[in-house]
Coordinates of C-alpha atoms in Angstrom, one line a residue:
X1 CA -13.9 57.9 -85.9
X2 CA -11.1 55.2 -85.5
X3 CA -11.2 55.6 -82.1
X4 CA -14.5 55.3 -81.3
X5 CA -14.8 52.2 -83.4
X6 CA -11.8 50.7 -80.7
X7 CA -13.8 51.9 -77.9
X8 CA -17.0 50.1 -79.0
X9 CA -15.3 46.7 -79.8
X10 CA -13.1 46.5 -77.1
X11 CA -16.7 46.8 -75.1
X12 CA -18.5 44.8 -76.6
X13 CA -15.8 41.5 -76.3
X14 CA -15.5 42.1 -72.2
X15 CA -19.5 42.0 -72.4
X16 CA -19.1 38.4 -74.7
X17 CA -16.2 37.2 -72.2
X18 CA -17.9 37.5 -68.8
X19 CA -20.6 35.3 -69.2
X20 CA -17.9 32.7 -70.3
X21 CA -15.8 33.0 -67.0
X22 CA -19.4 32.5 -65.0
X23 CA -20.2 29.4 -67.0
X24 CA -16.5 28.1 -66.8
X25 CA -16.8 28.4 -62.7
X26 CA -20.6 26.4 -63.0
X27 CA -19.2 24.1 -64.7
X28 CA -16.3 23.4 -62.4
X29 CA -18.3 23.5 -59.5
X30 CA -20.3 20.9 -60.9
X31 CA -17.7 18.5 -61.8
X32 CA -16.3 19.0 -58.1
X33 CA -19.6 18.3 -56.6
X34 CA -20.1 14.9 -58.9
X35 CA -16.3 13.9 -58.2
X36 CA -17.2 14.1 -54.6
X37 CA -20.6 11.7 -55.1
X38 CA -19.4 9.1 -57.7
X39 CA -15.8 9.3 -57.2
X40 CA -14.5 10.1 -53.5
X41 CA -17.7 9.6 -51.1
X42 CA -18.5 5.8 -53.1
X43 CA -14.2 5.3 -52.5
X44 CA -14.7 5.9 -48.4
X45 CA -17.7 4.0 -48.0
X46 CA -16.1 0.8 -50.0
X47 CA -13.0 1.6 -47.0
X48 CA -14.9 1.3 -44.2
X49 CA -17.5 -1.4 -45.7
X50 CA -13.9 -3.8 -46.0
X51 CA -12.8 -2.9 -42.5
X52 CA -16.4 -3.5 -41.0
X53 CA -17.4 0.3 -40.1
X54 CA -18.8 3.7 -40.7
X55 CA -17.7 7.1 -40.0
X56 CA -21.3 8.2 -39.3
X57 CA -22.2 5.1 -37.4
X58 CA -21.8 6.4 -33.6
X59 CA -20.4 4.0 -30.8
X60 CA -23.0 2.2 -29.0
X61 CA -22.6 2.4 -25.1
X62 CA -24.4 -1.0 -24.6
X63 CA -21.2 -3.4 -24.2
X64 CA -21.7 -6.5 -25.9
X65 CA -20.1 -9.7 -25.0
X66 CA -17.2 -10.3 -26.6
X67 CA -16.4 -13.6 -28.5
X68 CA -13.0 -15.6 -27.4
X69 CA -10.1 -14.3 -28.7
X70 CA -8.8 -16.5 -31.5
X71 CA -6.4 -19.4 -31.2
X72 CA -2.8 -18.5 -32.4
X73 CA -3.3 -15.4 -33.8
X74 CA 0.7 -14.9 -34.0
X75 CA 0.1 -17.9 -36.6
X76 CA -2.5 -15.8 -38.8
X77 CA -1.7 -14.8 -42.2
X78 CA -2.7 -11.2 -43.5
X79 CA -6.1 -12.1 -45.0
X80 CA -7.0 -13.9 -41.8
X81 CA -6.3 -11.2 -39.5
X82 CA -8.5 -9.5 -41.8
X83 CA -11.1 -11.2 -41.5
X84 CA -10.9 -10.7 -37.5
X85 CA -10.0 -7.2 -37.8
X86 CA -14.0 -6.7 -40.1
X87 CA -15.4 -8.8 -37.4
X88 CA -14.1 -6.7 -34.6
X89 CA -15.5 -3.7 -36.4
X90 CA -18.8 -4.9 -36.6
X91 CA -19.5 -5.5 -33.2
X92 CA -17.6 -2.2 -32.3
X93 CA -14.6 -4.0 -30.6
X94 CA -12.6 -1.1 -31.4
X95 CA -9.6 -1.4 -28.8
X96 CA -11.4 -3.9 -26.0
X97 CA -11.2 -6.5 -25.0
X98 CA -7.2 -6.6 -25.1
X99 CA -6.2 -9.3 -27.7
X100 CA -9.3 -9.5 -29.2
X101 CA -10.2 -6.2 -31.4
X102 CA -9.9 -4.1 -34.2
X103 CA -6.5 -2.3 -33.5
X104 CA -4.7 -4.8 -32.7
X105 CA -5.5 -6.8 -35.8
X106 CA -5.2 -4.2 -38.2
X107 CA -1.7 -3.2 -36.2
X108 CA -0.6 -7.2 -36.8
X109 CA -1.5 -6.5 -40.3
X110 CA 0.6 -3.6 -40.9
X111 CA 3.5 -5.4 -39.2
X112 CA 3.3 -8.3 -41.5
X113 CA 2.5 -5.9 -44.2
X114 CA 3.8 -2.5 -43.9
X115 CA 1.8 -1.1 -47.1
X116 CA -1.6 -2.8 -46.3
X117 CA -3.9 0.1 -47.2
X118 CA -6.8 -1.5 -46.1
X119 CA -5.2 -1.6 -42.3
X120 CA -4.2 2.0 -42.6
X121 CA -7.3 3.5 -43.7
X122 CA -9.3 1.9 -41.6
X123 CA -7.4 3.2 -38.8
X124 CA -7.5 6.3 -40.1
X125 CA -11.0 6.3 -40.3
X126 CA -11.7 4.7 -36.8
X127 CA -9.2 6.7 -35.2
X128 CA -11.6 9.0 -33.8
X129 CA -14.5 6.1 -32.6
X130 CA -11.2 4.4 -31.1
X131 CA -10.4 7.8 -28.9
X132 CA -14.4 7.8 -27.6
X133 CA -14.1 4.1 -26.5
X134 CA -10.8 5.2 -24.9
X135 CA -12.5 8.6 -23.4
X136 CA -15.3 6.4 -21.9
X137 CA -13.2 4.4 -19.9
X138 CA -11.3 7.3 -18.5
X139 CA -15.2 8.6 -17.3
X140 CA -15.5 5.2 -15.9
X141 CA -12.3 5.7 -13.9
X142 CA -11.0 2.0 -15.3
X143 CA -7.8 4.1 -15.6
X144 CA -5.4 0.8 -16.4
X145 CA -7.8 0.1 -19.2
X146 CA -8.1 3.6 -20.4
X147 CA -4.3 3.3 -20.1
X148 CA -3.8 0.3 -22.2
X149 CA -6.2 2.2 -24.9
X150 CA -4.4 5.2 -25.1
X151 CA -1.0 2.9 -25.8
X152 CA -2.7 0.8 -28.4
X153 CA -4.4 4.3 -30.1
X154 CA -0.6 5.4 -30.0
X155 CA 0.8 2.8 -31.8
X156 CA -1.6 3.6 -34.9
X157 CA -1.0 7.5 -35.1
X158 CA 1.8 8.5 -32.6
X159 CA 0.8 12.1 -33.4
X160 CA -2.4 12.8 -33.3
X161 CA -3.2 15.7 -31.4
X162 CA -6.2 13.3 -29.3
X163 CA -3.8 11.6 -27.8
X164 CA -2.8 14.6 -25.5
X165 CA -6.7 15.1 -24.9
X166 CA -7.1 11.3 -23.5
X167 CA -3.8 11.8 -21.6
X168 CA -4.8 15.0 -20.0
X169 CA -8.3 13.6 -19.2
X170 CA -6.9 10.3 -17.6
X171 CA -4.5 12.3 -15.3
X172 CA -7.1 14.8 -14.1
X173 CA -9.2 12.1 -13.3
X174 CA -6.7 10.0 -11.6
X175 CA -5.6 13.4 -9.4
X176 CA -9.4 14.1 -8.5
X177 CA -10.0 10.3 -7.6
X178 CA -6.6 11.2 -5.1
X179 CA -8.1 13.9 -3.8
X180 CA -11.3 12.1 -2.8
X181 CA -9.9 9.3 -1.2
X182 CA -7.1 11.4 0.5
X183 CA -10.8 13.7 1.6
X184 CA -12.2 10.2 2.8
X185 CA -9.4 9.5 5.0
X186 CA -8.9 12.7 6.3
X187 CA -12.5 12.4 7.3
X188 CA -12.2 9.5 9.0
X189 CA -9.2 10.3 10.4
X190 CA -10.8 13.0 12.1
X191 CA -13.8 11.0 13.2
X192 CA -11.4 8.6 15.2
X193 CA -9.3 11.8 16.5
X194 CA -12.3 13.1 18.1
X195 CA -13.9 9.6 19.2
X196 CA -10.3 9.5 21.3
X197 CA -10.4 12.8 22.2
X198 CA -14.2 11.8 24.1
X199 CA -12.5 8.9 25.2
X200 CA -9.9 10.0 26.9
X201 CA -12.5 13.0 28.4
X202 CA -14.6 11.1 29.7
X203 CA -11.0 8.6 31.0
X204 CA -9.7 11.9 32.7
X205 CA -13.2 13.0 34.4
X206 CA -13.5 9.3 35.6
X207 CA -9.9 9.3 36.9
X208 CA -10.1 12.5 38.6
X209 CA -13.6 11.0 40.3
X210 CA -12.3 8.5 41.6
X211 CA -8.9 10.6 43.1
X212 CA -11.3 12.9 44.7
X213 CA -13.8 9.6 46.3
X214 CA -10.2 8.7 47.4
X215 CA -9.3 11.9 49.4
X216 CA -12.6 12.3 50.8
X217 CA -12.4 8.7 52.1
X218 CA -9.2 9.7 53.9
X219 CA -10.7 12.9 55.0
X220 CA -13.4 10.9 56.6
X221 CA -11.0 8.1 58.1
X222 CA -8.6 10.9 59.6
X223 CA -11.9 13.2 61.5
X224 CA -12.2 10.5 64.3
X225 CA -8.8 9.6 64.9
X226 CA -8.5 13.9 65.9
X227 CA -11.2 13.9 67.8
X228 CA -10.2 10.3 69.9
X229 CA -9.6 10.9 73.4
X230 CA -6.5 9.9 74.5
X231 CA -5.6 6.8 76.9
X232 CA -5.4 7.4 81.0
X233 CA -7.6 10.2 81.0
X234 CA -10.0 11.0 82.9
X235 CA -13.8 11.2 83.0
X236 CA -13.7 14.6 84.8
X237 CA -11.4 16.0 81.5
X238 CA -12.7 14.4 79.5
X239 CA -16.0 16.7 79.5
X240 CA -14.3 19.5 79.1
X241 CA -12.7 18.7 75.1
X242 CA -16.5 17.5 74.4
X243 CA -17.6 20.8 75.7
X244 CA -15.2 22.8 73.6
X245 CA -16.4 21.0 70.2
X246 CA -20.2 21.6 71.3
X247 CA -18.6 25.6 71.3
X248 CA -17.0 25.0 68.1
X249 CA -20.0 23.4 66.6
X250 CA -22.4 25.9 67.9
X251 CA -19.5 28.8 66.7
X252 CA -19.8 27.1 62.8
X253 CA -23.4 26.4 63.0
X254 CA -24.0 30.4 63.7
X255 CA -21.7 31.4 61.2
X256 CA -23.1 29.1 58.9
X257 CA -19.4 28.1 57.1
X258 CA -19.4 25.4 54.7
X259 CA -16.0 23.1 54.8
X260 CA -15.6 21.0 51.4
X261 CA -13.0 19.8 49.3
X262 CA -12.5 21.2 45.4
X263 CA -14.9 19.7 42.6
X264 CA -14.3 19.3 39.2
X265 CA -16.9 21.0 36.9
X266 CA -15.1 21.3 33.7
X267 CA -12.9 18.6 32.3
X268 CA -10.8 18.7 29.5
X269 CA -9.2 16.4 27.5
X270 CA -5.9 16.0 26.2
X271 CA -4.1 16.7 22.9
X272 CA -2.8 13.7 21.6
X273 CA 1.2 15.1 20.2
X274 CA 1.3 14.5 16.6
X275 CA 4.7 13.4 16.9
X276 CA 3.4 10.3 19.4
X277 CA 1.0 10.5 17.3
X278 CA 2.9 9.2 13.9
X279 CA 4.9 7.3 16.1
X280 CA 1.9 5.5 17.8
X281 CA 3.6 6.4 21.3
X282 CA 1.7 5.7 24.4
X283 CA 2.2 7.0 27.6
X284 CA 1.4 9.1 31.0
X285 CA 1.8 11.8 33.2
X286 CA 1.9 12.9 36.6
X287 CA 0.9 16.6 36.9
X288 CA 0.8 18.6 40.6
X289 CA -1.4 22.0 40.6
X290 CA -3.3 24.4 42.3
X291 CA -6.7 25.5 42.9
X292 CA -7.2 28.8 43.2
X293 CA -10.0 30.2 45.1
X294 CA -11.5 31.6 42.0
X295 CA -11.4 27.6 40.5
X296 CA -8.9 27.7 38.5
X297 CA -5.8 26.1 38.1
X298 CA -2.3 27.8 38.5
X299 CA 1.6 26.6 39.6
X300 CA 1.0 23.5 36.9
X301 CA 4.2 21.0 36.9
X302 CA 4.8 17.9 35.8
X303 CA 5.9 15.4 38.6
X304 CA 6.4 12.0 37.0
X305 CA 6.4 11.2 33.2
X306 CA 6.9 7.4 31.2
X307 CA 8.5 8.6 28.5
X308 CA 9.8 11.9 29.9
X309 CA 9.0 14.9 27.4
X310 CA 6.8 13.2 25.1
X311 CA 3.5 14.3 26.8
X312 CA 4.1 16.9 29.2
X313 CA 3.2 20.0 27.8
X314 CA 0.1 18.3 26.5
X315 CA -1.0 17.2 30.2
X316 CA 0.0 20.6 31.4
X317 CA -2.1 22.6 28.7
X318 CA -4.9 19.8 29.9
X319 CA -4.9 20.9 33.5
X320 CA -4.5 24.1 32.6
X321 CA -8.2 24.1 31.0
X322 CA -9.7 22.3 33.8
X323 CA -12.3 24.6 36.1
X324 CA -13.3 23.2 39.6
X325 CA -15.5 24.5 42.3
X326 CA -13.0 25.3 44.6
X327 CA -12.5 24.3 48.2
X328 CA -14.4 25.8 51.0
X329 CA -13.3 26.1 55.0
X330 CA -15.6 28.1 57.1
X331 CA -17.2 29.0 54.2
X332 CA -14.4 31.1 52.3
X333 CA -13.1 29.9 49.3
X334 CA -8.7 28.6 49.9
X335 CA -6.2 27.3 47.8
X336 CA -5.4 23.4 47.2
X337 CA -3.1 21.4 45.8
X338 CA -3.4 18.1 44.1
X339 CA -1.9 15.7 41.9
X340 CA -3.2 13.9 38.8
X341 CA -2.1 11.2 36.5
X342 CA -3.4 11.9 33.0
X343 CA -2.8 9.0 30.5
X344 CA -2.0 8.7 26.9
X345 CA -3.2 6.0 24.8
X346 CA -4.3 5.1 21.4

């Protein structure tokens, strides 16, 4: 019977005692929620109405126009600097303009007063409004700005883990603004490359034009001097070398054999040498080839050069791309040679 009378009470007490832990933990819970509304939330808000600011006020992205910087701010005793520091707040002048916003003031504070709590909490609390002023001005790729930002943010909390965020943002936004313009100038390097490259095509076609009018205007001053009869002789032989050319006429007019010089019908032009190139080299070349039958080029070699070994293989690779229609006599296709000067110039 004693036991069961132990039993019972011991039962009945953890049934009494449970209730009384729950109301204990209500009761705490309560005091930790009004602590938070009369005591810590009304302690913030009093920080940040001295220093000019809200944590849930967002930055604006308008930009305002900011005042003048005051005169002699070096001069300024702690309340005074203050007084700026609220005003800077205010209008959002976190870290800009330089010389003439929050950070900077609160920063003069703490230096003339190293336990100003007002200065350091309101850092504290602006930090991270600070850091999206800062993060716009990396976006808007003012990257000294940003830079100076950063600096000034650094000075007020050397180790906040932002500060690697805003450096890493600034330098990937400084390497792709690199890569852009290096992109642009490759681009436009390559849009001058090939507007010399057509220049110097159409240079080459007009040079060789202009050698091949040449030859065929000595062609055409040599024919009569062969065919001139010579002094003393007579009329009686005379006949007979005008006879013979009416033979050799008739001869190619029934054979129907064409006689013609070689024709260019596919030009090429020249490689500028990178290493002229950088060095903005100019020069030319004298090439001799042939003309095969088939109107290609072969037994290419350079003749002449100014400078010597600068552009050679590049006028030989030139020739070597050229196509002509080849030369005719008596209507079968023969090998010529002929020289070309092929010029370099930027």
């Amino acid at each position: 019977m004693d036991t069961r009378y132990l039993l019972d009470t011991r039962r009945h007490a953890r049934g009494a005692i449970r209730p009384l832990v729950i109301a204990i933990i209500a009761i705490i819970g309560l005091l930790a929620v009004a602590a938070w509304f009369l005591i810590i939330k009304p302690h913030q808000e009093l920080i940040m109405a001295d220093s000019g600011g809200h944590p849930s006020t967002p930055v604006s992205a308008a930009t305002r126009a900011a005042p003048p910087p005051p005169v002699n701010v070096a001069a300024m005793d702690v309340n005074q600097l203050l007084i700026e520091a609220r005003t800077a707040m205010n209008q959002q002048r976190y870290l800009a303009p330089a010389g003439n916003n929050a950070f900077e003031f609160y920063l003069r504070v703490l230096v003339k007063d190293p336990g100003n709590k007002v200065a350091s909490d309101a850092l504290r609390e602006t930090f991270p409004f600070a850091a999206n002023s800062a993060e716009q001005s990396i976006n808007s790729r003012d990257f000294n700005e940003a830079q100076r930002q950063i600096d000034l943010l650094a000075k007020a909390d050397p180790t906040n883990f932002t500060l690697t965020i805003l450096r890493s943002k600034l330098d990937a936004q400084r390497k792709t603004l690199d890569k852009e313009q290096q992109l642009a100038l490759d681009q436009q390097k390559s849009q001058q490359q090939a507007a010399q490259k057509a220049a110097a095509e159409k240079l080459a076609a007009d040079q060789l034009a202009e050698q091949q009018k040449a030859q065929a205007a000595e062609q055409q001053k040599e024919r009569p001097t062969h065919s001139t009869q010579p002094a003393g002789q007579s009329a009686g032989t005379a006949t007979k070398p005008a006879a013979g050319a009416e033979a050799t006429a008739a001869t190619g007019s029934a054979t129907g054999g064409e006689t013609s010089d070689a024709v260019l019908v596919k030009g090429a032009a020249p490689d500028y040498p990178p290493s002229a190139l950088r060095a903005h080299e100019s020069g030319w070349v004298v090439v001799s080839f042939s003309i095969r039958p088939d109107g290609k080029t072969d037994d290419i070699h350079v003749v002449d050069a100014q400078p010597r070994r600068v552009f050679d293989r590049a006028a030989m690779d030139t020739v070597r791309r050229y196509q002509f229609k080849p030369a005719m006599k008596d209507g079968v296709a023969v090998s010529t040679t002929r020289q070309l000067k092929i010029e370099f110039n930027l």
